[in-house]
């Protein structure tokens, strides 16, 4: 996968004076069926999360509260996304290295995932990630 496959998805927003509502339907607003949802919260200042890629897993990452940065690498290019709106989702396909940092205090990172949790799907070593990217280009 390439950095160009990573994109901000505008999540539909139903604005209302009583409070706004946003909705995500799997395979409708995002390019995969949702198998799993998890969230990061109570993140201490200066903390870094991520630091891995996935062989199959696709994700949508949302700053549901507060803000943080997501650094994405495809083995050739790097791109940094600053997420700070609950109606923007960052689509991250498989085989993209991700690092999350610069969490604002009280921020919450919500993630929709295309597969159940499987440690065997992780690539946690950056050099191994680069090797795998190289193999797929051969
Ligand atoms: P990890 O995916 O490495 O966190 P992050 O990328 O946000 O820094 O997961 C941290 C720990 O939580 C790791 O021991 C695996 C466990 N975990 C689960 O058990 N289930 C899950 O769905 C996720 C995402 C993580």
XYZ file of N, CA, C and O and ligand atoms in Angstrom:
577
model
N 0.855 -1.213 0.000
C 0.000 0.000 0.000
C 0.877 1.245 0.000
O 2.002 1.205 0.473
N 0.307 2.314 -0.489
C 1.071 3.555 -0.572
C 0.393 4.632 0.285
O -0.793 4.527 0.601
N 1.178 5.623 0.627
C 0.663 6.753 1.402
C -0.563 7.354 0.713
O -1.470 7.860 1.373
N -0.579 7.242 -0.614
C -1.708 7.826 -1.367
C -3.019 7.098 -1.099
O -4.097 7.633 -1.370
N -2.939 5.872 -0.569
C -4.159 5.140 -0.217
C -4.703 5.558 1.152
O -5.812 5.174 1.521
N -3.903 6.313 1.903
C -4.323 6.798 3.222
C -5.051 8.118 3.003
O -4.555 8.979 2.279
N -6.212 8.263 3.606
C -6.943 9.507 3.340
C -7.873 9.873 4.489
O -8.318 8.997 5.246
N -8.168 11.167 4.553
C -9.160 11.646 5.517
C -10.545 11.425 4.921
O -10.811 11.816 3.780
N -11.400 10.753 5.677
C -12.781 10.535 5.249
C -13.668 11.473 6.066
O -13.570 11.535 7.289
N -14.486 12.204 5.341
C -15.441 13.136 5.949
C -16.628 12.327 6.467
O -17.379 11.785 5.667
N -16.784 12.231 7.758
C -17.875 11.428 8.320
C -19.155 12.265 8.294
O -19.131 13.436 8.702
N -20.263 11.693 7.781
C -21.498 12.471 7.721
C -21.851 13.066 9.089
O -21.695 12.400 10.121
N -22.312 14.309 9.040
C -22.579 15.051 10.284
C -23.996 15.603 10.210
O -24.339 16.277 9.241
N -24.807 15.276 11.188
C -26.164 15.794 11.258
C -26.141 16.881 12.327
O -26.089 16.587 13.523
N -26.078 18.129 11.837
C -25.952 19.234 12.797
C -27.321 19.535 13.392
O -28.353 19.420 12.727
N -27.298 19.900 14.642
C -28.551 20.081 15.377
C -28.245 21.029 16.532
O -27.221 20.857 17.207
N -29.117 22.000 16.772
C -28.867 22.893 17.921
C -28.801 22.123 19.242
O -28.204 22.592 20.221
N -29.351 20.913 19.274
C -29.308 20.107 20.513
C -27.993 19.367 20.664
O -27.753 18.683 21.666
N -27.142 19.465 19.607
C -25.876 18.711 19.622
C -25.753 17.959 18.313
O -26.752 17.465 17.795
N -24.532 17.872 17.795
C -24.330 17.227 16.493
C -24.233 15.713 16.626
O -23.894 15.198 17.698
N -24.508 15.044 15.509
C -24.463 13.576 15.487
C -23.711 13.159 14.226
O -23.975 13.687 13.143
N -22.767 12.251 14.373
C -22.075 11.701 13.207
C -22.253 10.199 13.190
O -22.364 9.568 14.245
N -22.283 9.651 11.979
C -22.594 8.218 11.849
C -21.638 7.549 10.847
O -21.275 8.157 9.839
N -21.242 6.314 11.163
C -20.390 5.532 10.262
C -21.032 4.162 10.080
O -21.269 3.456 11.075
N -21.322 3.821 8.850
C -21.811 2.475 8.545
C -20.699 1.736 7.806
O -20.130 2.267 6.833
N -20.390 0.511 8.277
C -19.331 -0.293 7.663
C -19.619 -0.537 6.193
O -20.762 -0.790 5.819
N -18.573 -0.418 5.372
C -18.641 -0.626 3.915
C -19.546 0.383 3.201
O -19.778 0.248 2.005
N -20.072 1.373 3.933
C -20.867 2.440 3.302
C -20.044 3.723 3.340
O -19.715 4.289 2.293
N -19.683 4.157 4.543
C -18.899 5.386 4.679
C -17.409 5.113 4.711
O -16.601 6.023 4.542
N -17.042 3.864 5.004
C -15.626 3.467 5.037
C -15.477 2.192 4.207
O -16.453 1.457 4.035
N -14.269 1.933 3.668
C -14.148 0.848 2.693
C -14.019 -0.558 3.287
O -13.471 -1.436 2.650
N -14.515 -0.784 4.507
C -14.461 -2.150 5.069
C -15.601 -2.353 6.050
O -16.193 -1.386 6.551
N -15.893 -3.638 6.310
C -16.865 -3.998 7.343
C -16.192 -3.868 8.699
O -15.020 -4.233 8.839
N -16.914 -3.408 9.688
C -16.319 -3.181 11.014
C -16.444 -4.459 11.850
O -17.551 -4.935 12.106
N -15.287 -4.995 12.260
C -15.288 -6.216 13.095
C -14.993 -5.884 14.557
O -15.284 -6.663 15.443
N -14.344 -4.719 14.781
C -13.826 -4.434 16.124
C -13.733 -2.925 16.300
O -13.439 -2.198 15.338
N -13.982 -2.469 17.524
C -13.821 -1.056 17.877
C -12.986 -1.001 19.142
O -13.219 -1.785 20.066
N -11.975 -0.138 19.166
C -11.247 0.077 20.423
C -10.874 1.546 20.540
O -11.004 2.295 19.566
N -10.484 1.960 21.732
C -10.169 3.375 21.933
C -9.050 3.550 22.938
O -8.867 2.737 23.842
N -8.292 4.608 22.703
C -7.200 4.992 23.598
C -7.668 6.201 24.386
O -8.208 7.146 23.811
N -7.467 6.199 25.672
C -7.905 7.304 26.534
C -6.962 7.358 27.737
O -6.146 6.453 27.922
N -7.074 8.429 28.524
C -6.155 8.631 29.671
C -4.707 8.524 29.195
O -3.859 7.898 29.856
N -4.427 9.087 28.017
C -3.076 9.006 27.457
C -2.208 10.079 28.128
O -2.526 11.266 28.037
N -1.125 9.700 28.819
C -0.291 10.711 29.488
C 0.413 11.609 28.465
O 0.732 11.148 27.361
N 0.620 12.870 28.824
C 1.327 13.807 27.941
C 2.675 13.233 27.531
O 3.355 12.610 28.343
N 3.046 13.411 26.263
C 4.344 12.949 25.771
C 4.356 11.488 25.358
O 5.374 10.971 24.890
N 3.221 10.816 25.524
C 3.154 9.388 25.212
C 3.147 9.135 23.702
O 2.655 9.960 22.939
N 3.689 7.997 23.303
C 3.673 7.595 21.891
C 2.996 6.240 21.797
O 3.298 5.341 22.588
N 2.093 6.085 20.841
C 1.416 4.796 20.629
C 1.703 4.327 19.201
O 2.294 5.050 18.418
N 1.192 3.157 18.889
C 1.442 2.614 17.554
C 2.859 2.097 17.480
O 3.329 1.433 18.391
N 3.548 2.405 16.365
C 4.883 1.860 16.164
C 4.789 0.452 15.605
O 5.468 -0.465 16.073
N 3.903 0.277 14.635
C 3.748 -1.022 13.980
C 2.940 -0.860 12.693
O 2.352 0.191 12.440
N 2.933 -1.944 11.919
C 2.071 -2.029 10.730
C 1.267 -3.322 10.857
O 1.512 -4.128 11.761
N 0.310 -3.493 9.964
C -0.505 -4.707 9.964
C -0.482 -5.350 8.590
O -0.527 -4.653 7.570
N -0.458 -6.660 8.577
C -0.408 -7.389 7.301
C -1.750 -7.285 6.573
O -1.792 -7.019 5.374
N -2.844 -7.453 7.306
C -4.177 -7.448 6.680
C -5.090 -6.327 7.172
O -5.955 -5.869 6.430
N -4.924 -5.945 8.426
C -5.887 -5.049 9.079
C -5.985 -3.670 8.421
O -4.981 -3.034 8.127
N -7.216 -3.220 8.206
C -7.479 -1.835 7.796
C -8.142 -1.133 8.986
O -8.891 -1.762 9.738
N -7.909 0.175 9.093
C -8.455 0.914 10.240
C -8.962 2.289 9.838
O -8.527 2.868 8.836
N -9.859 2.795 10.651
C -10.253 4.206 10.577
C -9.979 4.792 11.955
O -10.467 4.268 12.962
N -9.186 5.861 11.997
C -8.760 6.460 13.267
C -9.432 7.828 13.407
O -9.362 8.652 12.486
N -10.056 8.061 14.546
C -10.768 9.328 14.774
C -10.337 9.940 16.106
O -10.263 9.234 17.119
N -10.082 11.248 16.087
C -9.881 11.986 17.341
C -11.282 12.348 17.825
O -11.810 13.407 17.498
N -11.887 11.449 18.569
C -13.286 11.648 18.970
C -13.380 12.782 19.996
O -14.397 13.435 20.136
N -12.267 13.021 20.676
C -12.153 14.160 21.591
C -10.696 14.613 21.579
O -9.797 13.776 21.473
N -10.462 15.915 21.649
C -9.088 16.428 21.673
C -8.391 16.232 20.337
O -9.034 16.180 19.282
N -7.067 16.092 20.383
C -6.293 16.008 19.142
C -5.023 15.185 19.353
O -4.564 15.000 20.487
N -4.468 14.706 18.239
C -3.167 14.018 18.244
C -2.677 13.947 16.808
O -3.406 14.267 15.860
N -1.427 13.532 16.643
C -0.834 13.374 15.312
C -0.708 11.897 14.975
O -0.435 11.069 15.855
N -0.892 11.587 13.706
C -0.654 10.229 13.208
C 0.381 10.336 12.095
O 0.170 11.049 11.108
N 1.508 9.660 12.273
C 2.570 9.646 11.248
C 2.477 8.316 10.520
O 2.501 7.255 11.149
N 2.337 8.399 9.206
C 2.168 7.194 8.382
C 3.365 7.042 7.450
O 3.834 8.025 6.866
N 3.831 5.810 7.289
C 4.976 5.527 6.408
C 4.647 4.317 5.550
O 4.156 3.306 6.074
N 4.943 4.411 4.251
C 4.712 3.252 3.374
C 6.025 2.580 2.978
O 6.054 1.696 2.141
N 7.134 3.038 3.586
C 8.453 2.494 3.259
C 9.217 3.391 2.301
O 10.429 3.240 2.141
N 8.509 4.325 1.676
C 9.129 5.263 0.735
C 8.847 6.702 1.145
O 9.714 7.560 1.117
N 7.577 6.935 1.518
C 7.166 8.292 1.883
C 6.557 8.299 3.283
O 6.043 7.285 3.749
N 6.598 9.496 3.886
C 6.022 9.697 5.218
C 5.022 10.837 5.133
O 5.262 11.816 4.427
N 3.909 10.693 5.827
C 2.960 11.799 5.888
C 2.418 11.918 7.307
O 2.155 10.908 7.960
N 2.276 13.173 7.752
C 1.760 13.409 9.107
C 0.356 14.005 9.019
O 0.135 14.959 8.272
N -0.572 13.431 9.767
C -1.943 13.953 9.827
C -2.194 14.435 11.251
O -1.915 13.705 12.204
N -2.717 15.643 11.372
C -3.122 16.145 12.688
C -4.636 15.965 12.785
O -5.378 16.576 12.010
N -5.074 15.091 13.674
C -6.517 14.844 13.810
C -7.053 15.647 14.994
O -6.522 15.547 16.104
N -8.071 16.436 14.736
C -8.619 17.273 15.815
C -10.120 17.521 15.679
O -10.659 18.428 16.304
N -10.803 16.726 14.852
C -12.250 16.868 14.682
C -12.902 15.496 14.780
O -12.393 14.530 14.213
N -14.055 15.441 15.463
C -14.701 14.130 15.638
C -15.423 13.684 14.372
O -15.945 12.565 14.336
N -15.456 14.518 13.332
C -16.109 14.125 12.076
C -15.100 13.915 10.936
O -15.486 13.846 9.765
N -13.809 13.792 11.293
C -12.806 13.379 10.304
C -12.238 12.026 10.729
O -11.809 11.868 11.878
N -12.233 11.083 9.805
C -11.630 9.784 10.094
C -10.437 9.588 9.177
O -10.508 9.906 7.990
N -9.349 9.077 9.722
C -8.166 8.797 8.892
C -8.185 7.313 8.528
O -8.097 6.443 9.405
N -8.332 7.039 7.237
C -8.336 5.657 6.754
C -6.893 5.181 6.566
O -6.112 5.825 5.859
N -6.556 4.091 7.236
C -5.200 3.520 7.135
C -5.337 2.077 6.644
O -5.832 1.210 7.373
N -4.936 1.814 5.405
C -5.022 0.444 4.893
C -3.938 -0.439 5.501
O -3.113 0.022 6.302
N -3.933 -1.696 5.115
C -2.898 -2.619 5.592
C -1.531 -2.213 5.039
O -1.440 -1.454 4.067
N -0.482 -2.728 5.648
C 0.916 -2.516 5.234
C 1.316 -1.030 5.213
O 2.018 -0.577 4.302
N 0.845 -0.306 6.226
C 1.277 1.079 6.447
C 1.759 1.161 7.894
O 1.039 0.769 8.825
N 2.981 1.662 8.058
C 3.523 1.848 9.410
C 2.872 3.092 10.026
O 2.729 4.113 9.358
N 2.453 3.013 11.299
C 1.831 4.166 11.953
C 2.420 4.420 13.330
O 2.761 3.483 14.052
N 2.545 5.730 13.627
C 2.963 6.185 14.957
C 2.002 7.283 15.371
O 1.634 8.123 14.541
N 1.564 7.256 16.629
C 0.640 8.279 17.136
C 1.328 9.001 18.281
O 1.892 8.346 19.184
N 1.311 10.338 18.237
C 1.908 11.098 19.333
C 1.257 12.481 19.423
O 0.271 12.748 18.721
N 1.806 13.329 20.280
C 1.306 14.703 20.452
C -0.159 14.719 20.919
O -0.940 15.566 20.492
N -0.505 13.789 21.810
C -1.885 13.720 22.324
C -2.174 14.918 23.214
O -1.390 15.225 24.124
N -3.301 15.586 22.958
C -3.709 16.675 23.841
C -4.293 16.060 25.113
O -4.732 14.906 25.110
N -4.327 16.864 26.167
C -4.812 16.304 27.433
C -6.306 15.982 27.303
O -7.078 16.738 26.725
N -6.701 14.826 27.772
C -8.105 14.389 27.707
C -8.526 13.859 26.346
O -9.713 13.592 26.128
N -7.573 13.679 25.429
C -7.970 13.234 24.086
C -8.367 11.752 24.093
O -7.906 10.973 24.932
N -9.221 11.420 23.152
C -9.665 10.035 22.982
C -9.511 9.667 21.511
O -9.995 10.383 20.633
N -8.828 8.559 21.270
C -8.590 8.062 19.909
C -9.466 6.831 19.702
O -9.274 5.805 20.351
N -10.443 6.970 18.819
C -11.367 5.872 18.533
C -10.928 5.187 17.243
O -10.615 5.869 16.256
N -10.897 3.857 17.252
C -10.428 3.114 16.067
C -11.455 2.058 15.669
O -11.893 1.253 16.502
N -11.821 2.085 14.396
C -12.646 1.030 13.817
C -11.696 0.108 13.056
O -10.849 0.591 12.292
N -11.867 -1.192 13.245
C -10.919 -2.149 12.665
C -11.664 -3.182 11.824
O -12.799 -3.552 12.137
N -10.992 -3.643 10.769
C -11.631 -4.569 9.814
C -11.534 -6.028 10.240
O -12.158 -6.880 9.628
N -10.697 -6.310 11.255
C -10.557 -7.709 11.710
C -10.551 -7.759 13.239
O -10.324 -6.746 13.900
N -10.756 -8.956 13.767
C -10.589 -9.163 15.207
C -9.114 -9.009 15.556
O -8.247 -9.087 14.678
N -8.838 -8.841 16.835
C -7.457 -8.714 17.285
C -6.689 -9.997 16.988
O -7.150 -11.100 17.309
N -5.503 -9.840 16.387
C -4.657 -10.991 16.085
C -3.204 -10.529 16.113
O -2.750 -9.824 15.205
N -2.476 -10.925 17.156
C -1.079 -10.472 17.297
C -0.238 -10.894 16.086
O 0.704 -10.203 15.715
N -0.614 -12.006 15.426
C 0.151 -12.495 14.262
C 0.026 -11.552 13.065
O 0.789 -11.664 12.111
N -0.934 -10.627 13.113
C -1.116 -9.682 12.003
C -0.211 -8.453 12.148
O -0.120 -7.634 11.244
N 0.460 -8.330 13.321
C 1.306 -7.155 13.580
C 2.697 -7.320 12.976
O 3.269 -8.408 13.028
N 3.256 -6.225 12.463
C 4.703 -6.144 12.191
C 5.202 -5.052 13.129
O 4.861 -3.879 12.962
N 5.965 -5.453 14.153
C 6.372 -4.490 15.181
C 7.820 -4.029 15.028
O 8.301 -3.212 15.801
N 8.496 -4.570 14.012
C 9.895 -4.211 13.776
C 9.976 -3.445 12.454
O 9.569 -3.963 11.409
N 10.487 -2.193 12.521
C 10.456 -1.335 11.323
C 11.306 -1.917 10.193
O 10.934 -1.819 9.020
N 12.450 -2.533 10.538
C 13.302 -3.104 9.478
C 12.612 -4.279 8.789
O 12.710 -4.446 7.582
N 11.853 -5.047 9.590
C 11.082 -6.158 9.012
C 9.990 -5.609 8.092
O 9.723 -6.165 7.014
N 9.376 -4.496 8.516
C 8.361 -3.843 7.676
C 8.969 -3.437 6.334
O 8.414 -3.728 5.270
N 10.161 -2.807 6.390
C 10.821 -2.369 5.145
C 11.157 -3.565 4.256
O 11.005 -3.499 3.040
N 11.591 -4.653 4.864
C 11.902 -5.873 4.092
C 10.663 -6.380 3.374
O 10.688 -6.689 2.192
N 9.537 -6.420 4.116
C 8.281 -6.931 3.536
C 7.799 -6.028 2.408
O 7.300 -6.503 1.390
N 7.936 -4.714 2.582
C 7.546 -3.761 1.533
C 8.399 -4.016 0.293
O 7.894 -4.065 -0.829
N 9.710 -4.224 0.497
C 10.630 -4.498 -0.605
C 10.245 -5.765 -1.357
O 10.198 -5.791 -2.580
N 9.915 -6.824 -0.589
C 9.534 -8.114 -1.213
C 8.308 -7.951 -2.094
O 8.235 -8.495 -3.185
N 7.328 -7.147 -1.613
C 6.067 -7.003 -2.360
C 6.264 -6.220 -3.659
O 5.439 -6.286 -4.556
N 7.394 -5.474 -3.753
C 7.659 -4.674 -4.967
C 8.462 -5.483 -5.993
O 8.639 -5.056 -7.111
N 8.989 -6.659 -5.542
C 9.843 -7.445 -6.466
C 9.033 -8.125 -7.553
O 7.868 -8.443 -7.360
P -1.214 -2.080 20.443
O -2.033 -2.376 19.230
O 0.256 -2.354 20.376
O -1.449 -0.576 20.898
P -1.139 0.810 20.149
O -0.907 0.528 18.699
O -2.341 1.623 20.371
O 0.037 1.434 20.798
O -1.853 -2.875 21.662
C -1.432 -2.681 22.990
C -1.750 -3.935 23.789
O -3.162 -4.182 23.809
C -1.108 -5.186 23.209
O -0.634 -5.967 24.301
C -2.226 -5.921 22.545
C -3.463 -5.454 23.301
N -4.665 -5.361 22.418
C -5.662 -6.304 22.526
O -5.613 -7.243 23.347
N -6.764 -6.187 21.714
C -6.882 -5.192 20.795
O -7.898 -5.120 20.050
C -5.814 -4.220 20.679
C -5.891 -3.091 19.692
C -4.732 -4.347 21.518
